Amino acid sequence: DVVTSSGGRKIAAHSSVLASASPVLETILERRLQRVKESGKGGRAVVRIRGVTDDVAAAFVRLLYAGSRYRERGEGEVEEDVEKYAEQLLVLAHAYRVPWLKLWCQEAIGSRLTPGTVVDALQLADLCDAPQLHLRCMRLLAKEFRAVERTEAWRFLRDNDPWQELDVLRQLHDADMRRRKWRRKRAEQKVYMELSDAMDILRHICTEGCTEVGPVGQAPTKSPCPAYATCRGLQLLIRHFSLCKSRASCPRCQRMWQLLRLHAALCRVPDGHCNTPLCTQFKLKEQQKEAVSASVAAKAGDGSDGRWGLLVKKVKAVSVMSSLGKRSSPSQC
Ligand SMILES: [Zn+2]
Ligand SMILES: [Zn+2]
Ligand SMILES: [Zn+2]
């Protein structure tokens, strides 16, 4: 009962279909049909789809008829329409608020991005408020910036729209910073995991013993444990620590010292019952420190102590997570 037209060819359509496919068309149609009724002449209302060729307008109407369900069925014709006119259809889908078509077009454009087309696609994405396409463009820009820089499109952008160029460069920089931050976080997480594992193994050496090193006054279990590679390293460290003559200045002993201190901070075994070297001493020292800092509360938050507290907290969190994952690790120290 209506006709859509982009100027040239006229396409007959049903107002109900168009109205349910697009809220923008719904509003336009309401007004047009009202006008036709008021004029009393009868005839069909005309809706113009401006700014695109006849073929694109026809494809757009076809797609609105097909609806989002068509996509799942993968019918040939509409599929071809999207492949062929993705850019213009994206503009229409944005202007007429057809979200499923907008998404589809973004995927179609995004899947065939090249250094040569990415600049135009990015501008289109920003114009049509298309975040998925924007993201894909930025990814490609980050990956192949050298190639993009040599394209005609980039040169054109640089010469004619330096602000946009600056904006793209800023976004690339931001994305790079985010990536770096994420990598740093992952690296930190890895350290916490390793420390958490080291705590498990230290506990294992100090309770059961393993191959050569065992708890004080007790023979170690003869067969190597499943984590023997790490366990062996820690055994050597413990051996060294017990024999070293210059602990204060020795980096290996410093490391062992830190591990023992970390153990004490995480240890839940009642005082006097833990076999791990220096555990009781460290706990006692920590308690004294707490008492002091409670009395001088104002001075609390000393830098290195804050960092240490954070480390303990992180390792604790990691070991809780991994024990939840394994469900087999001992719940006690
Ligand atoms: Zn072991
Ligand atoms: Zn040493
Ligand atoms: Zn302990």
XYZ file of C-alpha atoms and ligand atoms in Angstrom:
336
model
C 0.000 0.000 0.000
C 3.019 2.289 -0.190
C 5.744 3.038 -2.648
C 9.371 3.501 -1.765
C 11.611 5.331 -4.106
C 15.100 6.706 -4.185
C 14.162 9.038 -6.982
C 14.118 6.782 -10.003
C 12.533 3.381 -9.752
C 9.472 2.882 -7.592
C 9.088 -0.175 -5.408
C 5.707 -1.228 -4.041
C 5.684 -2.309 -0.416
C 3.443 -2.915 2.583
C 3.432 -0.197 5.196
C 2.967 -2.760 7.973
C 6.153 -4.609 7.006
C 8.245 -1.452 6.719
C 6.843 -0.011 9.946
C 7.600 -3.116 11.975
C 11.116 -3.356 10.505
C 12.165 0.198 11.313
C 10.889 2.658 13.944
C 12.028 5.552 11.761
C 10.001 4.334 8.797
C 7.080 3.777 11.134
C 7.019 7.446 12.110
C 7.404 8.622 8.513
C 4.668 6.253 7.308
C 2.215 7.351 9.974
C 2.543 10.922 8.805
C 2.392 10.081 5.087
C -0.658 7.842 5.408
C -2.398 10.485 7.509
C -1.765 13.037 4.768
C -3.084 10.722 2.052
C -6.215 10.121 4.111
C -6.738 13.834 4.733
C -6.362 14.721 1.083
C -9.276 12.390 0.335
C -7.840 11.533 -3.059
C -6.742 8.062 -2.085
C -3.655 6.686 -3.774
C -0.470 5.401 -2.246
C 1.871 7.108 0.133
C 5.419 7.553 -1.094
C 8.445 7.091 1.139
C 11.753 8.298 -0.202
C 14.951 6.507 0.590
C 17.433 9.190 -0.192
C 21.106 9.267 -0.901
C 21.489 5.804 -2.424
C 21.059 4.273 -5.862
C 17.919 2.441 -6.959
C 19.630 -0.904 -6.604
C 20.651 -0.228 -3.024
C 17.182 1.051 -2.126
C 15.677 -2.102 -3.624
C 18.137 -4.282 -1.721
C 17.301 -2.419 1.495
C 13.565 -3.041 1.067
C 14.262 -6.680 0.208
C 16.248 -7.044 3.396
C 13.571 -5.392 5.510
C 11.110 -7.883 4.083
C 13.428 -10.759 4.682
C 13.946 -9.705 8.290
C 16.644 -10.816 10.633
C 15.468 -14.431 10.477
C 16.603 -14.709 6.866
C 20.151 -14.495 7.896
C 19.988 -17.700 9.833
C 18.417 -19.463 6.880
C 21.205 -18.108 4.666
C 19.098 -17.315 1.606
C 21.214 -16.464 -1.387
C 19.793 -13.203 -2.657
C 19.833 -11.133 0.524
C 23.235 -12.533 1.354
C 24.498 -11.196 -1.961
C 22.824 -7.852 -1.320
C 24.732 -7.411 1.922
C 28.015 -8.503 0.364
C 27.544 -6.159 -2.564
C 26.202 -3.019 -0.869
C 27.433 -3.405 2.703
C 28.703 0.192 2.984
C 25.546 1.898 1.755
C 23.308 -0.551 3.583
C 25.180 0.236 6.790
C 24.331 3.913 6.351
C 20.677 3.046 5.736
C 20.523 0.574 8.620
C 21.940 3.271 10.886
C 19.630 6.027 9.613
C 16.505 3.858 9.772
C 17.520 2.088 12.969
C 17.631 -1.530 11.905
C 20.108 -2.987 14.415
C 20.389 -6.529 13.057
C 21.175 -5.256 9.556
C 23.661 -2.793 10.970
C 25.496 -5.592 12.705
C 25.443 -7.750 9.615
C 26.871 -4.983 7.423
C 29.596 -4.274 9.966
C 30.632 -7.906 9.848
C 30.574 -7.948 6.051
C 32.743 -4.834 5.810
C 34.975 -5.935 8.661
C 35.662 -9.328 7.136
C 37.169 -7.841 3.981
C 39.158 -4.960 5.463
C 42.552 -4.289 3.928
C 45.129 -1.574 4.570
C 43.708 0.145 1.499
C 40.104 0.231 2.718
C 40.528 0.552 6.445
C 40.674 4.366 6.582
C 37.396 4.767 4.724
C 35.814 2.001 6.742
C 36.874 3.678 9.973
C 35.329 6.958 8.927
C 32.174 5.139 7.926
C 32.104 3.316 11.267
C 32.367 6.598 13.174
C 29.764 8.242 10.979
C 27.304 5.401 11.532
C 28.152 4.869 15.168
C 29.248 1.299 14.454
C 31.451 0.105 17.338
C 32.159 -3.427 16.076
C 33.490 -2.126 12.788
C 35.414 0.616 14.549
C 37.134 -1.982 16.704
C 38.072 -4.151 13.742
C 39.474 -1.143 11.916
C 41.565 -0.134 14.914
C 42.904 -3.671 15.223
C 43.962 -3.737 11.620
C 45.481 -0.270 11.912
C 47.485 -1.352 14.929
C 48.684 -4.481 13.187
C 49.490 -3.093 9.772
C 50.055 0.563 10.343
C 53.147 0.689 8.129
C 51.144 -0.592 5.174
C 48.205 1.704 5.911
C 50.480 4.714 6.065
C 51.524 4.136 2.469
C 47.965 4.014 1.105
C 46.321 6.754 -0.884
C 43.470 6.925 1.647
C 45.798 7.659 4.557
C 47.671 10.314 2.616
C 44.368 11.911 1.723
C 43.312 11.873 5.368
C 46.608 13.415 6.467
C 46.402 16.189 3.884
C 42.727 16.993 4.299
C 41.743 16.092 7.823
C 44.723 16.319 10.170
C 42.398 16.298 13.185
C 41.021 12.948 12.222
C 44.532 11.681 11.609
C 45.523 12.862 15.069
C 42.478 11.180 16.549
C 43.354 7.852 14.933
C 46.945 8.113 16.145
C 45.757 8.917 19.662
C 43.454 5.912 19.668
C 46.276 3.674 18.465
C 48.464 4.988 21.252
C 45.740 4.398 23.859
C 45.166 0.861 22.621
C 48.887 0.221 22.784
C 49.036 1.470 26.370
C 46.108 -0.718 27.316
C 47.820 -3.726 25.761
C 51.027 -3.013 27.620
C 49.192 -2.598 30.884
C 47.410 -5.880 30.316
C 50.690 -7.636 29.543
C 52.268 -6.217 32.678
C 49.315 -7.426 34.677
C 49.621 -10.877 33.181
C 53.322 -10.971 33.974
C 52.570 -9.959 37.567
C 49.889 -12.594 37.794
C 52.415 -15.166 36.620
C 54.807 -14.162 39.406
C 52.028 -14.524 41.986
C 51.213 -17.954 40.597
C 54.849 -19.020 40.804
C 55.088 -17.758 44.358
C 51.899 -19.570 45.261
C 53.318 -22.778 43.768
C 56.572 -22.221 45.639
C 54.550 -21.939 48.863
C 52.858 -25.272 48.164
C 56.188 -26.940 47.492
C 57.842 -25.393 50.532
C 55.008 -26.772 52.633
C 55.446 -30.156 50.968
C 59.189 -30.236 51.652
C 58.742 -29.121 55.258
C 55.979 -31.639 56.072
C 56.652 -34.763 53.985
C 60.105 -34.047 52.655
C 61.117 -34.976 49.169
C 64.028 -37.139 47.902
C 66.943 -35.401 49.654
C 65.545 -32.708 51.911
C 63.093 -33.465 54.682
C 61.597 -31.888 57.794
C 63.899 -31.478 60.786
C 64.695 -34.856 62.386
C 62.687 -36.824 59.867
C 63.604 -38.859 56.784
C 62.249 -37.447 53.545
C 59.949 -39.401 51.236
C 62.211 -41.176 48.773
C 60.161 -40.924 45.581
C 60.157 -37.572 43.785
C 56.893 -35.603 43.777
C 54.958 -34.676 40.590
C 56.354 -31.133 40.668
C 59.907 -32.354 41.044
C 61.518 -29.824 38.663
C 60.438 -26.917 40.865
C 60.782 -28.916 44.046
C 64.395 -29.758 43.279
C 65.188 -26.068 42.736
C 63.712 -25.190 46.078
C 65.539 -28.077 47.777
C 68.856 -26.748 46.470
C 67.932 -23.286 47.691
C 67.082 -24.618 51.157
C 70.365 -26.572 51.270
C 72.286 -23.488 50.266
C 70.452 -21.362 52.816
C 71.327 -23.736 55.659
C 75.018 -23.757 54.762
C 75.683 -20.247 53.438
C 78.118 -18.157 55.450
C 77.146 -14.739 54.118
C 73.363 -14.772 54.198
C 72.940 -11.032 54.625
C 74.595 -10.175 51.329
C 73.787 -13.322 49.315
C 71.033 -12.870 46.726
C 70.027 -16.555 46.838
C 69.632 -16.404 50.605
C 67.661 -13.170 50.253
C 65.300 -15.024 47.985
C 64.898 -17.897 50.434
C 64.404 -15.366 53.205
C 61.568 -13.734 51.273
C 59.947 -17.106 50.587
C 60.076 -18.019 54.282
C 58.677 -14.656 55.236
C 55.894 -15.068 52.681
C 55.165 -18.513 54.061
C 54.827 -17.131 57.583
C 52.482 -14.398 56.365
C 50.221 -17.021 54.790
C 50.669 -19.813 57.342
C 47.564 -20.818 59.304
C 49.145 -23.568 61.427
C 48.909 -22.775 65.180
C 52.058 -21.287 66.737
C 54.786 -23.799 67.465
C 53.312 -26.520 65.258
C 54.717 -25.474 61.871
C 57.852 -27.257 60.645
C 58.826 -24.560 58.199
C 62.068 -22.800 59.257
C 61.675 -19.364 60.856
C 57.867 -19.510 60.590
C 57.318 -18.855 64.305
C 59.986 -16.133 64.397
C 58.499 -14.297 61.450
C 55.002 -14.520 62.883
C 56.218 -13.139 66.196
C 58.010 -10.284 64.470
C 54.914 -9.468 62.471
C 52.789 -9.428 65.610
C 55.205 -7.058 67.311
C 55.177 -4.836 64.283
C 51.393 -4.800 64.255
C 51.325 -3.825 67.900
C 53.735 -0.979 67.212
C 51.893 0.262 64.156
C 48.592 0.117 66.055
C 50.019 2.427 68.680
C 51.413 4.758 66.022
C 48.469 4.432 63.674
C 49.127 7.801 62.117
C 52.469 6.641 60.735
C 51.005 3.577 59.049
C 51.247 2.957 55.309
C 55.002 2.912 54.906
C 55.792 2.246 51.230
C 57.691 -1.019 51.321
C 55.390 -2.504 53.954
C 52.364 -1.559 51.855
C 53.869 -3.317 48.856
C 54.675 -6.374 50.916
C 51.115 -6.503 52.240
C 49.809 -6.303 48.692
C 52.100 -9.129 47.572
C 50.906 -11.340 50.420
C 47.299 -10.561 49.539
C 47.789 -11.347 45.855
C 49.593 -14.626 46.457
C 46.894 -15.596 48.921
C 44.212 -14.844 46.326
C 46.042 -16.866 43.669
C 46.535 -19.850 45.962
C 42.862 -19.780 46.956
C 41.908 -19.750 43.280
C 44.260 -22.579 42.369
C 43.212 -24.719 45.341
C 39.588 -24.208 44.311
C 40.618 -25.355 40.862
C 42.484 -28.424 42.065
C 40.221 -29.254 45.015
C 42.916 -31.619 46.163
C 45.462 -29.315 47.723
C 45.630 -29.454 51.512
C 43.522 -26.866 53.275
C 46.082 -26.463 56.015
C 49.583 -25.095 55.857
Zn 58.916 -32.678 46.046
Zn 73.589 -17.668 50.460
Zn 54.213 -22.091 58.875
